[in-house]
C-alpha angles and dihedrals in degrees: 000000000000125000123262112290094019121111117250109245117243112243113256090233094067093047091054093045094054092046091051092049091050091051092051091050091051092050091050092050092048091050092050094047092045092051091049092050095045091051095048096085093046092047092048091048092050092045089048092055097044093041086070094060112114134174112242131188111247094240090054096057115115134200113279092027109139115219138205103216104168094122091046092058089061088066130076116262094260094045089049092051091051095053111129097202135039133188112244122197142172114293088221091069135052114307139163102219150353129237109232104172152001119221128195115226093210110110094021132102087274089074124070120227087260094053096258133130111283094197139266095285091057091047091051093050093046090049094050095048095039095050091047091053091047092048092052088055098042105039114086101193111006091169089073089075143036093240135186122195116226128190130200114205112156087172117143129165089267093051090046091055089049090056098254100134106142133119120209115212121205137164128223115198143166110257097035096128102127141328124253131048095336097046142049129224130216088211111053112201092203126087116261121238120237095269094050093045090052089051090049093051095045093052097047096100092051094042091052094047094049090049089056092064107145123233118268089249093064123108126264088249091059091046092051091049089053092049089054088050090052091052092052091046093052091049092049092048091050090050091051093049092051103038114017116109091230091065089078084088089067098053118240097270096048094048092047093048092050092048091050092052093051094044091065088075096062100084092048094050089047090054091048091051090053098041114135097205141019095261093054090046092050092051093048094045091048090054091048092051090048090054088048091057113102115260132170095292094056093043092052092048091050091049091054089050092049091240122148123258118274121257109219102154 
């Protein structure tokens, strides 16, 4: 105890405790501020991408528009196709699909001989076939992706009478994250060399047939008809690879290898086309799709042709 008039000394324990507490507080503040600063660039980048999202009327979509379609995928195929508005975003950021064409319905099965509205079923069929044809023309290397063709046709009798008679074609595909070095595009803006153009032309029948895949809601009859179309398309593509003059660009071995790989699908598609019930059809189609997946033979052929690897996951 100190003498009278002298201050009582503070115990050393309390001085150390307060200093330790202060140090902990400082560390916490530094960690919080550092985390905020480190996340600033990422937050700004994310905000920059999503700030560009805009809602667009279906009949105002244009080729090369990149779409965010998450909410659309929650709908059934026909509800999705009838959507009147779609979110469009920058192609340099994450996106679900790319618009590749607009197709007028005038002069198709969707129009009656007198110029009237032939009904929603005819519109749906015209949209499916028309978008498949357009995709076969526009896509440069569809085998780089596991693609699905989508069509927007919010065309009713009322809209038809108002003059809104256009289908918007877009493709959703695995691997469509962004354009540039880190991404791949279904629609290459650059010219193809002779080898790649020959590949593109030879695969057109198969590309078109795969793009015509019917919705899951369609009847077994429609599914079987599509399977028969796939069989014919594979056979035509194999013939082109083996015998067309343009296949000289491949080199004999590469063209033959590619044809052999594709030809393995034919028996399975034939079985799917002749299936007597949905279970038999599902089994046969599953086998056909498995054969369509890209094994060693396809990978080697693509490497010879200087084409990029295939995205299947």
